Short mmCIF file of C-alpha atoms in Angstrom, two decimals:
data_model
loop_
_atom_site.label_atom_id
_atom_site.label_comp_id
_atom_site.label_asym_id
_atom_site.label_seq_id
_atom_site.Cartn_x
_atom_site.Cartn_y
_atom_site.Cartn_z
CA UNK A 1 27.28 4.12 43.64
CA UNK A 2 23.94 3.12 42.20
CA UNK A 3 21.12 2.96 44.77
CA UNK A 4 18.42 0.28 45.04
CA UNK A 5 15.76 2.65 43.71
CA UNK A 6 17.96 3.33 40.69
CA UNK A 7 18.47 -0.43 40.04
CA UNK A 8 14.66 -0.73 40.04
CA UNK A 9 14.39 2.01 37.45
CA UNK A 10 17.00 0.38 35.18
CA UNK A 11 15.36 -3.03 35.46
CA UNK A 12 12.01 -1.53 34.73
CA UNK A 13 13.47 0.23 31.59
CA UNK A 14 14.95 -3.02 30.32
CA UNK A 15 11.58 -4.77 30.67
CA UNK A 16 9.39 -1.94 29.33
CA UNK A 17 11.55 -0.74 26.48
CA UNK A 18 13.23 -4.00 25.37
CA UNK A 19 11.41 -6.91 27.00
CA UNK A 20 14.42 -8.14 29.02
CA UNK A 21 13.19 -9.33 32.37
CA UNK A 22 15.94 -9.19 35.05
CA UNK A 23 13.53 -8.59 37.95
CA UNK A 24 14.05 -12.16 39.35
CA UNK A 25 17.84 -12.14 39.04
CA UNK A 26 19.78 -12.27 42.31
CA UNK A 27 19.80 -8.66 43.51
CA UNK A 28 23.28 -8.43 44.99
CA UNK A 29 24.90 -9.81 41.81
CA UNK A 30 22.94 -7.42 39.57
CA UNK A 31 23.74 -4.40 41.68
CA UNK A 32 27.45 -5.36 41.70
CA UNK A 33 27.53 -5.70 37.92
CA UNK A 34 25.64 -2.46 37.34
CA UNK A 35 28.03 -0.60 39.65
CA UNK A 36 30.96 -2.13 37.81
CA UNK A 37 29.64 -0.60 34.55
CA UNK A 38 28.96 2.67 36.32
CA UNK A 39 32.69 2.87 37.35
CA UNK A 40 34.12 1.59 34.03
CA UNK A 41 32.09 3.95 31.84
CA UNK A 42 32.54 6.95 34.11
CA UNK A 43 28.99 8.35 33.87
CA UNK A 44 28.62 11.89 35.34
CA UNK A 45 25.16 11.08 36.72
CA UNK A 46 22.67 8.17 36.99
CA UNK A 47 20.30 10.05 34.63
CA UNK A 48 23.04 9.95 31.94
CA UNK A 49 23.48 6.15 32.35
CA UNK A 50 19.73 5.59 32.28
CA UNK A 51 19.40 7.71 29.13
CA UNK A 52 22.15 5.72 27.39
CA UNK A 53 20.49 2.39 28.30
CA UNK A 54 17.04 3.64 27.01
CA UNK A 55 18.24 5.26 23.79
CA UNK A 56 21.55 3.79 22.56
CA UNK A 57 21.24 0.25 21.10
CA UNK A 58 25.03 -0.23 21.16
CA UNK A 59 25.22 0.64 24.81
CA UNK A 60 22.23 -1.52 25.61
CA UNK A 61 24.11 -4.46 24.09
CA UNK A 62 27.08 -3.76 26.35
CA UNK A 63 24.83 -3.38 29.40
CA UNK A 64 22.97 -6.67 28.87
CA UNK A 65 26.22 -8.45 28.08
CA UNK A 66 27.79 -7.27 31.35
CA UNK A 67 24.71 -8.44 33.34
CA UNK A 68 24.62 -11.90 31.69
CA UNK A 69 28.15 -12.98 30.90
CA UNK A 70 29.31 -16.06 32.87
CA UNK A 71 32.84 -17.26 33.47
CA UNK A 72 33.41 -20.61 31.79
CA UNK A 73 36.22 -23.01 30.81
CA UNK A 74 36.66 -26.35 29.13
CA UNK A 75 36.20 -29.42 31.33
CA UNK A 76 35.44 -27.10 34.24
CA UNK A 77 35.33 -29.19 37.45
CA UNK A 78 37.05 -32.30 35.87
CA UNK A 79 35.44 -34.76 38.34
CA UNK A 80 32.01 -33.58 37.07
CA UNK A 81 33.08 -34.50 33.56
CA UNK A 82 34.51 -37.81 34.78
CA UNK A 83 31.05 -38.62 36.20
CA UNK A 84 29.46 -37.65 32.88
CA UNK A 85 31.79 -40.07 31.12
CA UNK A 86 31.31 -43.02 33.40
CA UNK A 87 27.76 -42.65 34.70
CA UNK A 88 25.72 -40.68 32.19
CA UNK A 89 27.10 -40.99 28.69
CA UNK A 90 27.47 -44.75 28.99
CA UNK A 91 23.72 -45.07 29.82
CA UNK A 92 22.74 -42.71 26.96
CA UNK A 93 24.55 -45.01 24.51
CA UNK A 94 21.54 -47.32 24.26
CA UNK A 95 19.37 -44.50 22.84
CA UNK A 96 18.86 -44.36 19.05
CA UNK A 97 19.57 -40.61 19.05
CA UNK A 98 20.90 -38.33 21.80
CA UNK A 99 19.73 -34.75 22.38
CA UNK A 100 21.60 -32.56 24.82
CA UNK A 101 20.78 -28.98 25.83
CA UNK A 102 23.41 -26.63 27.19
CA UNK A 103 21.27 -23.81 28.70
CA UNK A 104 23.19 -20.63 29.37
CA UNK A 105 26.09 -21.90 27.32
CA UNK A 106 28.09 -18.60 27.36
CA UNK A 107 31.01 -18.72 24.90
CA UNK A 108 30.71 -22.48 24.36
CA UNK A 109 33.68 -24.03 26.08
CA UNK A 110 31.47 -26.58 27.94
CA UNK A 111 29.59 -27.45 24.70
CA UNK A 112 32.89 -28.30 23.00
CA UNK A 113 33.92 -30.33 26.13
CA UNK A 114 30.71 -32.38 25.78
CA UNK A 115 31.25 -32.99 22.08
CA UNK A 116 34.74 -34.36 22.93
CA UNK A 117 33.23 -36.69 25.49
CA UNK A 118 30.69 -37.95 22.98
CA UNK A 119 33.36 -38.40 20.29
CA UNK A 120 35.48 -40.47 22.68
CA UNK A 121 32.45 -42.62 23.59
CA UNK A 122 31.85 -43.09 19.81
CA UNK A 123 28.40 -41.44 20.12
CA UNK A 124 28.96 -38.02 18.45
CA UNK A 125 27.61 -39.28 15.14
CA UNK A 126 24.16 -39.90 16.69
CA UNK A 127 24.04 -36.82 18.94
CA UNK A 128 22.90 -33.22 18.63
CA UNK A 129 23.98 -30.50 21.08
CA UNK A 130 21.67 -27.50 21.43
CA UNK A 131 23.46 -24.55 23.01
CA UNK A 132 21.46 -21.51 24.08
CA UNK A 133 22.11 -18.20 25.79
CA UNK A 134 20.28 -14.94 26.29
CA UNK A 135 23.37 -13.14 25.09
CA UNK A 136 23.74 -13.15 21.25
CA UNK A 137 27.32 -11.81 21.41
CA UNK A 138 28.65 -14.80 23.37
CA UNK A 139 26.75 -17.18 21.04
CA UNK A 140 28.65 -15.65 18.13
CA UNK A 141 31.94 -16.54 19.79
CA UNK A 142 30.69 -20.03 20.59
CA UNK A 143 29.45 -20.62 17.02
CA UNK A 144 32.91 -19.83 15.50
CA UNK A 145 34.64 -22.40 17.80
CA UNK A 146 37.69 -20.09 17.99
CA UNK A 147 39.29 -19.60 21.43
CA UNK A 148 42.42 -18.05 22.86
CA UNK A 149 45.45 -20.33 22.86
CA UNK A 150 46.68 -19.25 26.33
CA UNK A 151 44.13 -21.28 28.48
CA UNK A 152 44.65 -24.51 26.47
CA UNK A 153 47.36 -25.81 28.83
CA UNK A 154 44.87 -25.55 31.76
CA UNK A 155 42.07 -27.05 29.61
CA UNK A 156 44.38 -29.93 28.65
CA UNK A 157 45.04 -30.62 32.35
CA UNK A 158 41.31 -30.48 33.03
CA UNK A 159 40.69 -32.91 30.15
CA UNK A 160 43.20 -35.43 31.46
CA UNK A 161 41.74 -35.18 35.01
CA UNK A 162 38.30 -35.82 33.49
CA UNK A 163 39.53 -39.19 32.20
CA UNK A 164 40.71 -38.04 28.76
CA UNK A 165 43.26 -40.35 27.20
CA UNK A 166 44.17 -38.56 23.91
CA UNK A 167 46.40 -35.64 23.09
CA UNK A 168 44.00 -32.72 23.75
CA UNK A 169 45.67 -30.62 21.01
CA UNK A 170 44.49 -33.16 18.39
CA UNK A 171 41.03 -31.59 18.70
CA UNK A 172 42.06 -28.16 17.47
CA UNK A 173 44.39 -26.28 15.12
CA UNK A 174 46.46 -23.45 16.61
CA UNK A 175 47.23 -20.26 14.69
CA UNK A 176 48.22 -16.67 15.70
CA UNK A 177 47.50 -17.09 19.41
CA UNK A 178 44.12 -18.71 18.79
CA UNK A 179 42.77 -22.19 18.30
CA UNK A 180 39.92 -23.46 16.13
CA UNK A 181 38.25 -26.66 17.19
CA UNK A 182 37.60 -29.40 14.60
CA UNK A 183 34.62 -29.02 12.30
CA UNK A 184 33.52 -32.55 13.23
CA UNK A 185 32.69 -31.22 16.75
CA UNK A 186 31.07 -27.96 15.69
CA UNK A 187 29.00 -29.74 13.04
CA UNK A 188 26.95 -31.39 15.78
CA UNK A 189 26.00 -28.11 17.52
CA UNK A 190 23.00 -25.86 17.09
CA UNK A 191 23.40 -22.38 18.64
CA UNK A 192 20.40 -20.21 19.35
CA UNK A 193 19.26 -17.36 21.61
CA UNK A 194 16.92 -18.56 24.34
CA UNK A 195 15.68 -16.63 27.34
CA UNK A 196 15.25 -18.90 30.37
CA UNK A 197 13.06 -16.27 32.01
CA UNK A 198 10.47 -16.01 29.29
CA UNK A 199 10.89 -18.69 26.54
CA UNK A 200 9.34 -22.12 26.64
CA UNK A 201 10.64 -25.63 26.09
CA UNK A 202 11.58 -26.41 22.41
CA UNK A 203 12.36 -30.13 22.38
CA UNK A 204 12.73 -33.28 24.49
CA UNK A 205 16.21 -33.90 25.81
CA UNK A 206 18.22 -36.78 27.24
CA UNK A 207 20.55 -34.48 29.18
CA UNK A 208 20.19 -30.84 30.17
CA UNK A 209 23.23 -28.93 31.54
CA UNK A 210 22.71 -25.53 33.14
CA UNK A 211 25.76 -24.83 35.26
CA UNK A 212 26.30 -21.70 37.28
CA UNK A 213 23.30 -19.88 35.87
CA UNK A 214 20.65 -20.50 38.54
CA UNK A 215 22.86 -18.90 41.21
CA UNK A 216 22.03 -15.53 39.55
CA UNK A 217 18.28 -16.13 39.88
CA UNK A 218 16.01 -15.71 42.94
CA UNK A 219 14.12 -18.71 44.35
CA UNK A 220 10.95 -18.07 42.34
CA UNK A 221 12.79 -17.85 39.04
CA UNK A 222 14.91 -20.93 39.91
CA UNK A 223 11.73 -22.93 40.42
CA UNK A 224 10.31 -21.65 37.13
CA UNK A 225 13.47 -22.65 35.20
CA UNK A 226 13.69 -26.05 36.91
CA UNK A 227 10.04 -26.65 35.91
CA UNK A 228 10.96 -25.76 32.30
CA UNK A 229 13.84 -28.32 32.45
CA UNK A 230 11.62 -30.99 34.00
CA UNK A 231 9.11 -30.52 31.12
CA UNK A 232 11.98 -30.68 28.57
CA UNK A 233 13.49 -33.91 29.84
CA UNK A 234 12.44 -37.25 28.36
CA UNK A 235 12.26 -40.57 30.18
CA UNK A 236 15.50 -41.86 31.80
CA UNK A 237 17.20 -38.52 31.29
CA UNK A 238 19.59 -36.34 33.31
CA UNK A 239 19.87 -32.80 34.69
CA UNK A 240 23.29 -31.26 35.58
CA UNK A 241 23.67 -28.10 37.56
CA UNK A 242 26.64 -26.04 38.85
CA UNK A 243 28.67 -26.77 41.95
CA UNK A 244 26.74 -24.32 44.18
CA UNK A 245 23.30 -25.27 42.80
CA UNK A 246 20.82 -27.87 44.03
CA UNK A 247 17.36 -29.39 43.68
CA UNK A 248 17.19 -29.85 47.46
CA UNK A 249 14.66 -27.06 48.08
CA UNK A 250 12.68 -27.47 44.91
CA UNK A 251 9.18 -28.93 44.69
CA UNK A 252 10.59 -31.04 41.79
CA UNK A 253 13.06 -32.86 43.99
CA UNK A 254 10.92 -36.06 44.26
CA UNK A 255 11.00 -36.40 40.45
CA UNK A 256 14.88 -36.71 40.48
CA UNK A 257 17.47 -38.86 42.11
CA UNK A 258 21.02 -37.50 42.57
CA UNK A 259 23.90 -39.70 41.46
CA UNK A 260 25.76 -41.48 44.25
CA UNK A 261 29.04 -39.56 44.15
CA UNK A 262 27.54 -36.16 45.08
CA UNK A 263 28.32 -34.49 41.76
CA UNK A 264 25.49 -32.14 40.75
CA UNK A 265 23.84 -34.55 38.38
CA UNK A 266 20.34 -35.95 38.83
CA UNK A 267 18.45 -38.72 37.00
CA UNK A 268 14.84 -38.13 36.23
CA UNK A 269 12.74 -40.81 37.86
CA UNK A 270 9.21 -39.34 37.81
#
C-alpha cells in the first residue's frame, strides 16, 4: 500500500517535472487510484514506481490517465436530459448562436448526447459544442465518435427516458462490434485539452456542463473552477453539474438560481 507521504512525493513529482497539479484533488480518491495502479502494475517497491513516473513518458501517460478517467455514458441520468430538453434548450433557441462547453468530457458520450438533443430541437445548425478534458487519450476516443456496440441498448433506453422519440440507432452506423455516430453530430464539436486546475476561460458560453468532475476536487479547487465557469458564462446562461455536486456552499450561489425540479442545473442571474 502507498502511504500518505508517498502520495505527496508522487504529486510533487507530477507538478515539478510535468506541470500537472493534482494537489487539490480529493485525497481519498487519488490514493485509491494510485494504489490500484500499484497493484495492477506489480511494482517491487515505491521507489520503482516513482522512478517510472519521473522518467518514462509512456508510463506517465498511463498514470495520469488512471488518475483522471471518469465513468460516463450516453444520456446518463435521463431525467437530467429531459430537463435540458424542456427547460434549457427551449430557452436557448432564441439566441442567434449557441455555444456549449462540456468541461471534463471524458470519452465524449455526453457531448454526443447533447448534439442529439440539439438536432431534435432543430438547433444543431447554429450550435457549437466545445469538449475539453485534461486527458488527451480520452479526447482522441471522443474525437473519433466510435464507441462499443454493447452499451447501445442501455443508451437507447436512457434516450427514450430522456424524452427521445426517434429510433436511437438512426444516429449511428454499426460495424464489427462498434458504432460510429453520424458526421452531422461530430461536425459541430471542437475537442481540445484544457486543464481546469490551471487554464483560463477561452470563450463565453450559453451552457456549461461539468458533471461528476468537481467531486474529485477539494473545496478550494471547486471554488476556483466554479469561478472560472461563472466568468465563462454569458447573460441568461446555464450551469449543469453532476448528481452529487452543488453550488450550495459556494460564494457564487447568489449569482445562480437552481431550476425548480431539483435537477443539478442552475440559471445565471447575476
